[in-house]
Amino acid sequence: MENNTPKRELSRDLKARHVQMIAIGGVIGTGLFLGSGSAIHKAGPSLILAYILAGLFGYLMMRAVGELLLSNIKVRSFIDFVRIYLGDRWEFAIGWAYWLAWLSLAMADLTATGIYLRFWFPFLPQWITPLIVVIILVGLNLFNVRWFGELESGFASIKVAAIIALIVIGIGMILTHFHTGGHTASVSNLVNHGGFFATGWKGFVLAFPMVIFAFTGIEMVGLTAGETEDPKRDLPKAIKLVPVRIAIFYVGAIAVIMAIFPWNQINTEQSPFVQVFAGLGISFAASIINFVVLTAALSAANSAIFSTSRTLYILAKNSQAPKQLAYVSKNLVPTTGMLASAAILLLVVLMNYFFPSSVFELISGVANTSFIFVWLLIMFAHIKYRSTVTDLNKVFFKMPWFPATSFLTIGFYIFVLIVLILSPETTISVIATIIFFILMLAGRSLWMKK
């Protein structure tokens, strides 16, 4: 096994359409379908502004990722750039943080798959579905990276179709002043029920953790650089379209929902998407959206299997993890890293067996915190990279309005971290994640000594 490790590299089998759909899938998280009802109740119509701000800084972070990756296409991921510009210690930190981020996000979404299937099969134990999903997805991903691209393209297509259907139907309801549930669909609903900032600035600020959770995974297209057929052509295209996708899929969808239903009449017990389709008299609306949300959860689990295996591969190649994890199979897939991550992922089966009611909230908080730490390190690496550039004319795919945009992005993510720490629902998750990073840095010192 070890003899094969240096001979094989990851393949470049991801086509332009795969990269585009992976980028779309990364932008659209389960939080939009499932958590937007609670977010609407916290922030009211000002949630639209929260999504715009989070989307803007998500785009700027992606521009930093793009500039780093395209400054040297021989370097295959942003984790490597952290090593180059911030040093081995921080590569170790971001690598294991990213691994934890995706594992915890996948655990949260795998937990959700068990909940969603019980909508149709109420007597199905919550832990069985995650077990079946992990086995199937790992089996398919072991073939080659193109299987991941095809799966993600299919999952993303379903999510896109649901959102576009909601927006088109919603606009029709608004233009015809459709009457449902005792009120009329109208753009005036965005300001007629307590104003745009109906819950005040506090509600607006407290909505950011849920907004950020919807964007987790947005950076994953940057991890595909090492397996993309033509990164210089495909990555800029995918990143440049991020603002358009955010405007349509988040701002458009949320604005339409709150124009159809006053924000304070949206049911937090179900997805707002269900409420819109049910308002039209579609009796099976809940089943349709349940299927879409289940697809979104499967997409997150699929992305996690890809991301965690590639992260372990990179860490092992750079002596930051056991070298066996760098093994690449004949199909040019990091098999050992994938199976190791899948084994840890199966812990969620046990968690759902013993703690079915509290596992989702705890794990999603860990995912949020871990992703923010990763995004911050990407921004710091990009700033350090720019300090080494002597001729800006040679920089491909420049970060716009650098350095102001970089420091504003860092400030925004620090602000969200503070909100997460101060929010009672996520305090424990943030503290647990910080302890994990401290242990990782301490463990790295022991690892290097060994």
Short mmCIF file of C-alpha atoms in Angstrom, two decimals:
data_model
loop_
_atom_site.label_atom_id
_atom_site.label_comp_id
_atom_site.label_asym_id
_atom_site.label_seq_id
_atom_site.Cartn_x
_atom_site.Cartn_y
_atom_site.Cartn_z
CA MET A 1 0.00 0.00 0.00
CA GLU A 2 2.71 2.46 0.96
CA ASN A 3 4.68 1.71 -2.20
CA ASN A 4 1.80 3.01 -4.32
CA THR A 5 1.35 6.26 -2.43
CA PRO A 6 3.93 8.46 -4.18
CA LYS A 7 3.22 7.02 -7.65
CA ARG A 8 -0.44 7.99 -7.85
CA GLU A 9 -2.00 11.43 -7.77
CA LEU A 10 -5.65 12.46 -7.71
CA SER A 11 -7.19 12.52 -11.18
CA ARG A 12 -8.45 15.60 -13.02
CA ASP A 13 -11.80 14.09 -14.05
CA LEU A 14 -14.17 16.84 -12.90
CA LYS A 15 -15.64 18.62 -15.93
CA ALA A 16 -16.75 22.25 -16.16
CA ARG A 17 -20.40 21.29 -15.55
CA HIS A 18 -19.39 19.34 -12.42
CA VAL A 19 -17.54 22.37 -11.02
CA GLN A 20 -20.51 24.64 -11.74
CA MET A 21 -22.98 22.29 -10.04
CA ILE A 22 -20.64 21.70 -7.07
CA ALA A 23 -20.44 25.48 -6.68
CA ILE A 24 -24.25 25.72 -6.76
CA GLY A 25 -24.56 22.84 -4.30
CA GLY A 26 -22.09 24.55 -1.99
CA VAL A 27 -24.11 27.77 -2.04
CA ILE A 28 -27.48 26.09 -1.33
CA GLY A 29 -27.46 24.41 2.07
CA THR A 30 -30.21 22.65 4.00
CA GLY A 31 -30.48 25.76 6.19
CA LEU A 32 -32.37 27.56 3.41
CA PHE A 33 -35.06 24.90 3.21
CA LEU A 34 -35.32 23.92 6.86
CA GLY A 35 -33.96 26.68 9.10
CA SER A 36 -35.26 29.74 7.25
CA GLY A 37 -38.59 29.70 9.15
CA SER A 38 -36.85 30.15 12.52
CA ALA A 39 -34.50 32.75 11.01
CA ILE A 40 -37.50 34.72 9.65
CA HIS A 41 -39.07 34.77 13.11
CA LYS A 42 -35.84 36.05 14.67
CA ALA A 43 -35.09 38.82 12.17
CA GLY A 44 -38.32 39.51 10.29
CA PRO A 45 -37.89 41.05 6.81
CA SER A 46 -34.38 42.24 7.77
CA LEU A 47 -33.31 38.62 7.21
CA ILE A 48 -33.06 39.61 3.53
CA LEU A 49 -30.29 42.07 4.45
CA ALA A 50 -28.59 39.41 6.62
CA TYR A 51 -28.44 37.05 3.64
CA ILE A 52 -27.11 39.85 1.40
CA LEU A 53 -24.31 40.64 3.88
CA ALA A 54 -23.40 36.99 4.50
CA GLY A 55 -23.49 36.35 0.75
CA LEU A 56 -21.28 39.38 0.01
CA PHE A 57 -18.59 38.30 2.47
CA GLY A 58 -18.92 34.68 1.35
CA TYR A 59 -18.23 35.85 -2.20
CA LEU A 60 -15.21 37.91 -1.10
CA MET A 61 -13.83 34.90 0.78
CA MET A 62 -14.29 32.83 -2.40
CA ARG A 63 -12.43 35.48 -4.41
CA ALA A 64 -9.51 35.10 -1.98
CA VAL A 65 -9.68 31.30 -2.45
CA GLY A 66 -9.74 31.72 -6.23
CA GLU A 67 -6.77 34.09 -6.32
CA LEU A 68 -4.72 31.76 -4.13
CA LEU A 69 -5.53 28.63 -6.15
CA LEU A 70 -4.90 30.28 -9.51
CA SER A 71 -1.62 31.86 -8.40
CA ASN A 72 -0.11 28.37 -8.74
CA ILE A 73 -2.27 25.60 -10.19
CA LYS A 74 0.32 22.99 -9.22
CA VAL A 75 -0.79 23.57 -5.62
CA ARG A 76 -4.02 21.63 -5.35
CA SER A 77 -5.98 23.12 -2.41
CA PHE A 78 -6.30 26.13 -0.14
CA ILE A 79 -4.99 23.96 2.72
CA ASP A 80 -1.61 23.79 0.94
CA PHE A 81 -1.58 27.58 0.57
CA VAL A 82 -2.10 27.96 4.32
CA ARG A 83 1.05 25.87 4.83
CA ILE A 84 3.00 27.94 2.29
CA TYR A 85 2.06 31.35 3.70
CA LEU A 86 1.25 30.73 7.38
CA GLY A 87 3.39 27.68 8.14
CA ASP A 88 3.02 23.99 9.00
CA ARG A 89 1.31 24.60 12.34
CA TRP A 90 -1.55 26.49 10.73
CA GLU A 91 -1.84 23.98 7.90
CA PHE A 92 -2.30 21.34 10.60
CA ALA A 93 -4.93 23.54 12.29
CA ILE A 94 -6.93 24.35 9.14
CA GLY A 95 -6.68 20.79 7.83
CA TRP A 96 -8.08 19.17 10.93
CA ALA A 97 -10.53 22.04 11.45
CA TYR A 98 -11.86 21.54 7.92
CA TRP A 99 -12.09 17.81 8.49
CA LEU A 100 -14.09 18.46 11.69
CA ALA A 101 -16.23 21.09 9.96
CA TRP A 102 -17.36 18.73 7.22
CA LEU A 103 -17.75 15.74 9.52
CA SER A 104 -19.93 17.72 11.93
CA LEU A 105 -21.96 19.23 9.07
CA ALA A 106 -22.47 15.76 7.60
CA MET A 107 -23.42 14.37 11.01
CA ALA A 108 -26.02 17.13 11.38
CA ASP A 109 -27.43 16.44 7.93
CA LEU A 110 -27.30 12.67 8.33
CA THR A 111 -29.29 13.15 11.53
CA ALA A 112 -31.72 15.19 9.45
CA THR A 113 -32.11 12.36 6.91
CA GLY A 114 -33.38 10.12 9.71
CA ILE A 115 -35.87 12.81 10.74
CA TYR A 116 -37.06 13.46 7.17
CA LEU A 117 -37.67 9.80 6.35
CA ARG A 118 -39.78 9.43 9.48
CA PHE A 119 -42.18 11.90 7.82
CA TRP A 120 -43.18 8.99 5.54
CA PHE A 121 -42.17 6.11 7.80
CA PRO A 122 -42.96 7.24 11.37
CA PHE A 123 -41.94 3.92 12.94
CA LEU A 124 -38.48 3.90 11.31
CA PRO A 125 -35.70 4.22 13.96
CA GLN A 126 -33.82 7.51 13.47
CA TRP A 127 -30.38 5.84 13.40
CA ILE A 128 -31.00 3.40 10.52
CA THR A 129 -31.13 5.98 7.70
CA PRO A 130 -27.69 7.53 8.41
CA LEU A 131 -26.14 4.05 8.40
CA ILE A 132 -27.64 3.16 5.01
CA VAL A 133 -26.78 6.58 3.48
CA VAL A 134 -23.11 6.43 4.53
CA ILE A 135 -22.65 2.91 3.15
CA ILE A 136 -24.23 3.79 -0.23
CA LEU A 137 -22.44 7.13 -0.71
CA VAL A 138 -19.02 5.77 0.29
CA GLY A 139 -19.52 2.82 -2.07
CA LEU A 140 -20.26 5.14 -5.00
CA ASN A 141 -17.43 7.59 -4.19
CA LEU A 142 -14.89 4.75 -4.12
CA PHE A 143 -15.30 4.24 -7.90
CA ASN A 144 -13.82 7.58 -9.05
CA VAL A 145 -14.18 11.33 -8.54
CA ARG A 146 -16.56 11.59 -11.50
CA TRP A 147 -19.15 9.67 -9.48
CA PHE A 148 -18.96 12.40 -6.85
CA GLY A 149 -19.38 15.04 -9.56
CA GLU A 150 -22.40 13.27 -11.05
CA LEU A 151 -24.07 12.72 -7.66
CA GLU A 152 -23.52 16.33 -6.65
CA SER A 153 -24.82 17.58 -10.00
CA GLY A 154 -28.01 15.56 -9.53
CA PHE A 155 -28.55 16.72 -5.96
CA ALA A 156 -27.89 20.37 -6.90
CA SER A 157 -30.33 20.17 -9.83
CA ILE A 158 -33.17 19.10 -7.52
CA LYS A 159 -32.43 21.94 -5.08
CA VAL A 160 -32.29 24.50 -7.89
CA ALA A 161 -35.56 23.25 -9.42
CA ALA A 162 -37.38 23.57 -6.06
CA ILE A 163 -36.16 27.12 -5.46
CA ILE A 164 -36.93 28.32 -8.98
CA ALA A 165 -40.40 26.76 -8.74
CA LEU A 166 -40.99 28.59 -5.45
CA ILE A 167 -39.84 31.93 -6.89
CA VAL A 168 -41.85 31.64 -10.12
CA ILE A 169 -45.01 30.52 -8.29
CA GLY A 170 -44.46 33.17 -5.63
CA ILE A 171 -44.06 36.00 -8.13
CA GLY A 172 -47.29 34.85 -9.81
CA MET A 173 -49.08 34.92 -6.44
CA ILE A 174 -47.74 38.43 -5.70
CA LEU A 175 -48.65 39.86 -9.12
CA THR A 176 -52.18 38.46 -8.92
CA HIS A 177 -52.54 39.47 -5.23
CA PHE A 178 -53.35 35.86 -4.42
CA HIS A 179 -55.45 35.51 -1.27
CA THR A 180 -54.45 32.66 1.05
CA GLY A 181 -54.60 31.97 4.75
CA GLY A 182 -56.59 35.12 5.51
CA HIS A 183 -54.19 37.60 3.87
CA THR A 184 -53.10 38.82 0.43
CA ALA A 185 -49.73 38.22 -1.24
CA SER A 186 -48.07 41.60 -1.75
CA VAL A 187 -44.63 43.23 -1.64
CA SER A 188 -46.07 45.54 1.06
CA ASN A 189 -45.95 42.57 3.47
CA LEU A 190 -42.21 43.25 3.74
CA VAL A 191 -42.83 46.53 5.60
CA ASN A 192 -46.46 46.51 6.80
CA HIS A 193 -45.99 44.30 9.86
CA GLY A 194 -43.66 46.20 12.15
CA GLY A 195 -41.37 47.60 9.46
CA PHE A 196 -38.33 46.11 7.74
CA PHE A 197 -36.49 45.72 11.07
CA ALA A 198 -39.59 44.35 12.78
CA THR A 199 -37.68 42.57 15.57
CA GLY A 200 -35.12 45.34 16.03
CA TRP A 201 -31.36 45.20 15.64
CA LYS A 202 -31.09 42.42 18.23
CA GLY A 203 -33.24 40.07 16.16
CA PHE A 204 -31.28 41.01 13.03
CA VAL A 205 -27.94 40.20 14.71
CA LEU A 206 -29.14 36.94 16.34
CA ALA A 207 -30.22 35.59 12.93
CA PHE A 208 -26.63 35.50 11.62
CA PRO A 209 -25.67 32.08 13.06
CA MET A 210 -28.57 30.48 11.15
CA VAL A 211 -27.73 32.48 8.03
CA ILE A 212 -24.08 31.39 8.19
CA PHE A 213 -25.11 27.74 8.65
CA ALA A 214 -26.96 27.97 5.34
CA PHE A 215 -23.69 29.02 3.64
CA THR A 216 -21.44 26.33 5.14
CA GLY A 217 -19.64 24.49 2.37
CA ILE A 218 -19.52 27.47 0.00
CA GLU A 219 -15.71 27.16 -0.18
CA MET A 220 -15.77 23.51 -1.26
CA VAL A 221 -15.38 24.36 -4.95
CA GLY A 222 -11.86 25.46 -3.93
CA LEU A 223 -11.08 21.91 -2.84
CA THR A 224 -11.93 20.59 -6.32
CA ALA A 225 -9.02 22.47 -7.93
CA GLY A 226 -6.75 19.44 -7.76
CA GLU A 227 -9.26 17.27 -9.64
CA THR A 228 -10.62 19.83 -12.11
CA GLU A 229 -9.89 19.36 -15.80
CA ASP A 230 -9.11 23.05 -16.45
CA PRO A 231 -8.96 25.05 -13.18
CA LYS A 232 -7.98 28.36 -14.84
CA ARG A 233 -11.11 28.23 -16.98
CA ASP A 234 -13.60 26.61 -14.62
CA LEU A 235 -12.87 28.07 -11.16
CA PRO A 236 -13.24 31.80 -12.07
CA LYS A 237 -16.53 31.04 -13.85
CA ALA A 238 -17.89 29.18 -10.83
CA ILE A 239 -16.77 31.85 -8.33
CA LYS A 240 -17.98 34.84 -10.38
CA LEU A 241 -21.50 33.40 -10.44
CA VAL A 242 -21.67 33.08 -6.62
CA PRO A 243 -23.32 36.56 -6.15
CA VAL A 244 -25.94 35.78 -8.82
CA ARG A 245 -26.78 32.46 -7.16
CA ILE A 246 -27.03 34.06 -3.72
CA ALA A 247 -29.27 36.82 -5.10
CA ILE A 248 -31.61 34.28 -6.70
CA PHE A 249 -31.55 31.34 -4.30
CA TYR A 250 -31.43 33.17 -0.96
CA VAL A 251 -32.49 36.80 -1.34
CA GLY A 252 -35.07 35.98 -4.02
CA ALA A 253 -36.56 32.99 -2.21
CA ILE A 254 -36.73 34.64 1.23
CA ALA A 255 -38.17 37.90 -0.18
CA VAL A 256 -40.86 35.98 -2.10
CA ILE A 257 -41.82 33.91 0.97
CA MET A 258 -42.23 37.02 3.16
CA ALA A 259 -44.14 38.86 0.43
CA ILE A 260 -46.64 35.98 0.24
CA PHE A 261 -46.97 35.54 4.03
CA PRO A 262 -46.38 38.25 6.65
CA TRP A 263 -43.18 37.26 8.49
CA ASN A 264 -45.04 36.78 11.82
CA GLN A 265 -47.50 34.30 10.23
CA ILE A 266 -44.87 31.88 8.95
CA ASN A 267 -44.96 28.53 10.71
CA THR A 268 -41.60 27.69 12.32
CA GLU A 269 -42.61 24.04 12.75
CA GLN A 270 -42.31 23.37 9.01
CA SER A 271 -40.32 24.64 6.06
CA PRO A 272 -41.65 27.96 4.63
CA PHE A 273 -41.45 26.24 1.22
CA VAL A 274 -44.14 23.81 2.40
CA GLN A 275 -46.33 26.72 3.50
CA VAL A 276 -46.08 28.43 0.09
CA PHE A 277 -46.97 25.31 -1.92
CA ALA A 278 -49.69 24.31 0.56
CA GLY A 279 -51.16 27.82 0.23
CA LEU A 280 -51.85 27.02 -3.42
CA GLY A 281 -53.89 24.01 -2.35
CA ILE A 282 -51.24 21.45 -3.27
CA SER A 283 -52.06 18.68 -0.81
CA PHE A 284 -48.76 16.86 -1.24
CA ALA A 285 -46.63 20.02 -0.79
CA ALA A 286 -45.08 18.70 2.42
CA SER A 287 -44.00 15.50 0.67
CA ILE A 288 -42.40 17.44 -2.20
CA ILE A 289 -40.36 19.68 0.07
CA ASN A 290 -39.49 16.82 2.38
CA PHE A 291 -37.97 15.08 -0.65
CA VAL A 292 -36.04 18.23 -1.61
CA VAL A 293 -34.69 18.73 1.93
CA LEU A 294 -33.74 15.05 2.07
CA THR A 295 -31.83 15.60 -1.19
CA ALA A 296 -30.06 18.63 0.31
CA ALA A 297 -29.02 16.53 3.31
CA LEU A 298 -27.72 13.76 1.02
CA SER A 299 -25.78 16.40 -0.92
CA ALA A 300 -24.11 17.59 2.30
CA ALA A 301 -23.20 14.02 3.27
CA ASN A 302 -21.82 13.35 -0.22
CA SER A 303 -19.76 16.56 -0.11
CA ALA A 304 -18.45 15.62 3.34
CA ILE A 305 -17.22 12.24 2.12
CA PHE A 306 -15.38 14.00 -0.71
CA SER A 307 -13.98 16.87 1.38
CA THR A 308 -12.84 14.89 4.42
CA SER A 309 -11.07 12.24 2.32
CA ARG A 310 -9.21 14.89 0.27
CA THR A 311 -8.32 16.81 3.43
CA LEU A 312 -6.80 13.72 5.06
CA TYR A 313 -4.97 12.97 1.80
CA ILE A 314 -3.40 16.46 1.78
CA LEU A 315 -2.48 16.29 5.47
CA ALA A 316 -0.90 12.85 5.06
CA LYS A 317 1.06 13.95 1.96
CA ASN A 318 2.52 16.80 4.04
CA SER A 319 3.33 14.62 7.08
CA GLN A 320 0.53 16.14 9.15
CA ALA A 321 -1.36 12.84 9.46
CA PRO A 322 -0.49 9.12 9.25
CA LYS A 323 1.06 8.48 5.81
CA GLN A 324 -1.35 5.58 5.14
CA LEU A 325 -4.10 8.19 4.66
CA ALA A 326 -2.33 9.40 1.49
CA TYR A 327 -2.89 6.06 -0.25
CA VAL A 328 -4.53 6.48 -3.67
CA SER A 329 -6.33 3.53 -5.26
CA LYS A 330 -6.16 2.37 -8.89
CA ASN A 331 -9.28 4.49 -9.45
CA LEU A 332 -7.24 7.53 -8.28
CA VAL A 333 -9.38 7.95 -5.16
CA PRO A 334 -7.90 8.50 -1.65
CA THR A 335 -9.45 5.27 -0.39
CA THR A 336 -7.91 5.04 3.09
CA GLY A 337 -8.78 8.63 3.95
CA MET A 338 -12.34 8.11 2.73
CA LEU A 339 -12.87 4.94 4.77
CA ALA A 340 -11.31 6.51 7.87
CA SER A 341 -13.63 9.52 7.65
CA ALA A 342 -16.63 7.27 6.97
CA ALA A 343 -15.82 5.24 10.09
CA ILE A 344 -15.86 8.41 12.22
CA LEU A 345 -19.00 9.56 10.41
CA LEU A 346 -20.77 6.42 11.56
CA LEU A 347 -20.48 7.72 15.14
CA VAL A 348 -23.56 9.77 14.27
CA VAL A 349 -25.48 6.48 14.08
CA LEU A 350 -24.68 5.86 17.76
CA MET A 351 -25.43 9.50 18.66
CA ASN A 352 -28.83 9.23 16.99
CA TYR A 353 -29.47 6.01 18.86
CA PHE A 354 -28.64 7.42 22.30
CA PHE A 355 -29.43 11.18 21.90
CA PRO A 356 -32.01 11.52 19.09
CA SER A 357 -33.51 14.79 20.34
CA SER A 358 -30.40 16.97 20.93
CA VAL A 359 -27.76 15.78 18.46
CA PHE A 360 -28.65 18.15 15.56
CA GLU A 361 -28.38 21.44 17.46
CA LEU A 362 -25.09 20.53 19.13
CA ILE A 363 -23.36 19.30 15.98
CA SER A 364 -24.57 22.17 13.76
CA GLY A 365 -23.01 24.65 16.20
CA VAL A 366 -19.65 22.84 15.92
CA ALA A 367 -19.93 22.96 12.10
CA ASN A 368 -20.65 26.70 12.11
CA THR A 369 -17.68 27.51 14.35
CA SER A 370 -15.27 25.22 12.47
CA PHE A 371 -16.15 26.67 9.07
CA ILE A 372 -15.69 30.24 10.32
CA PHE A 373 -12.22 29.37 11.64
CA VAL A 374 -11.36 27.86 8.25
CA TRP A 375 -12.60 30.94 6.38
CA LEU A 376 -10.57 33.23 8.66
CA LEU A 377 -7.37 31.26 8.05
CA ILE A 378 -8.00 31.40 4.28
CA MET A 379 -8.27 35.20 4.51
CA PHE A 380 -5.06 35.50 6.56
CA ALA A 381 -3.21 33.24 4.10
CA HIS A 382 -4.41 35.40 1.21
CA ILE A 383 -3.22 38.61 2.90
CA LYS A 384 0.21 37.03 3.50
CA TYR A 385 0.34 35.88 -0.13
CA ARG A 386 -0.39 39.40 -1.37
CA SER A 387 2.49 40.74 0.74
CA THR A 388 4.85 38.56 -1.35
CA VAL A 389 3.55 39.83 -4.71
CA THR A 390 5.90 42.30 -6.42
CA ASP A 391 4.04 42.74 -9.72
CA LEU A 392 0.23 43.01 -9.47
CA ASN A 393 -0.09 42.78 -13.26
CA LYS A 394 0.91 39.12 -13.02
CA VAL A 395 -1.82 38.31 -10.49
CA PHE A 396 -4.59 36.25 -12.09
CA PHE A 397 -8.18 36.70 -10.81
CA LYS A 398 -7.42 39.55 -8.39
CA MET A 399 -9.35 40.02 -5.14
CA PRO A 400 -11.43 43.20 -5.70
CA TRP A 401 -10.55 46.30 -3.65
CA PHE A 402 -7.80 44.59 -1.68
CA PRO A 403 -6.87 45.04 1.21
CA ALA A 404 -10.04 46.78 2.47
CA THR A 405 -12.30 43.91 1.43
CA SER A 406 -10.06 41.33 3.10
CA PHE A 407 -10.05 43.10 6.47
CA LEU A 408 -13.79 43.77 6.28
CA THR A 409 -14.39 40.06 5.61
CA ILE A 410 -12.22 39.07 8.59
CA GLY A 411 -14.10 41.58 10.78
CA PHE A 412 -17.45 40.17 9.68
CA TYR A 413 -16.52 36.57 10.53
CA ILE A 414 -15.12 37.60 13.92
CA PHE A 415 -18.42 39.40 14.58
CA VAL A 416 -20.37 36.21 13.76
CA LEU A 417 -18.09 34.20 16.09
CA ILE A 418 -18.89 36.64 18.91
CA VAL A 419 -22.62 36.25 18.22
CA LEU A 420 -22.20 32.45 18.33
CA ILE A 421 -20.39 32.65 21.68
CA LEU A 422 -23.06 34.93 23.17
CA SER A 423 -26.01 32.87 21.88
CA PRO A 424 -27.08 30.33 24.56
CA GLU A 425 -27.94 27.73 21.90
CA THR A 426 -24.40 27.65 20.51
CA THR A 427 -22.14 28.60 23.46
CA ILE A 428 -21.33 24.96 24.34
CA SER A 429 -20.60 24.12 20.69
CA VAL A 430 -18.21 27.07 20.32
CA ILE A 431 -16.34 26.23 23.53
CA ALA A 432 -16.08 22.55 22.53
CA THR A 433 -14.72 23.52 19.10
CA ILE A 434 -12.14 25.92 20.57
CA ILE A 435 -10.97 23.15 22.94
CA PHE A 436 -10.69 20.82 19.91
CA PHE A 437 -8.41 23.32 18.10
CA ILE A 438 -6.22 23.81 21.18
CA LEU A 439 -5.87 20.05 21.54
CA MET A 440 -5.08 19.76 17.83
CA LEU A 441 -2.29 22.33 18.05
CA ALA A 442 -0.90 20.64 21.16
CA GLY A 443 -1.25 17.25 19.50
CA ARG A 444 0.59 18.52 16.45
CA SER A 445 3.64 19.30 18.59
CA LEU A 446 3.58 15.76 19.98
CA TRP A 447 3.06 14.35 16.46
CA MET A 448 6.09 16.18 15.08
CA LYS A 449 8.24 15.00 18.00
CA LYS A 450 7.16 11.44 17.32
#
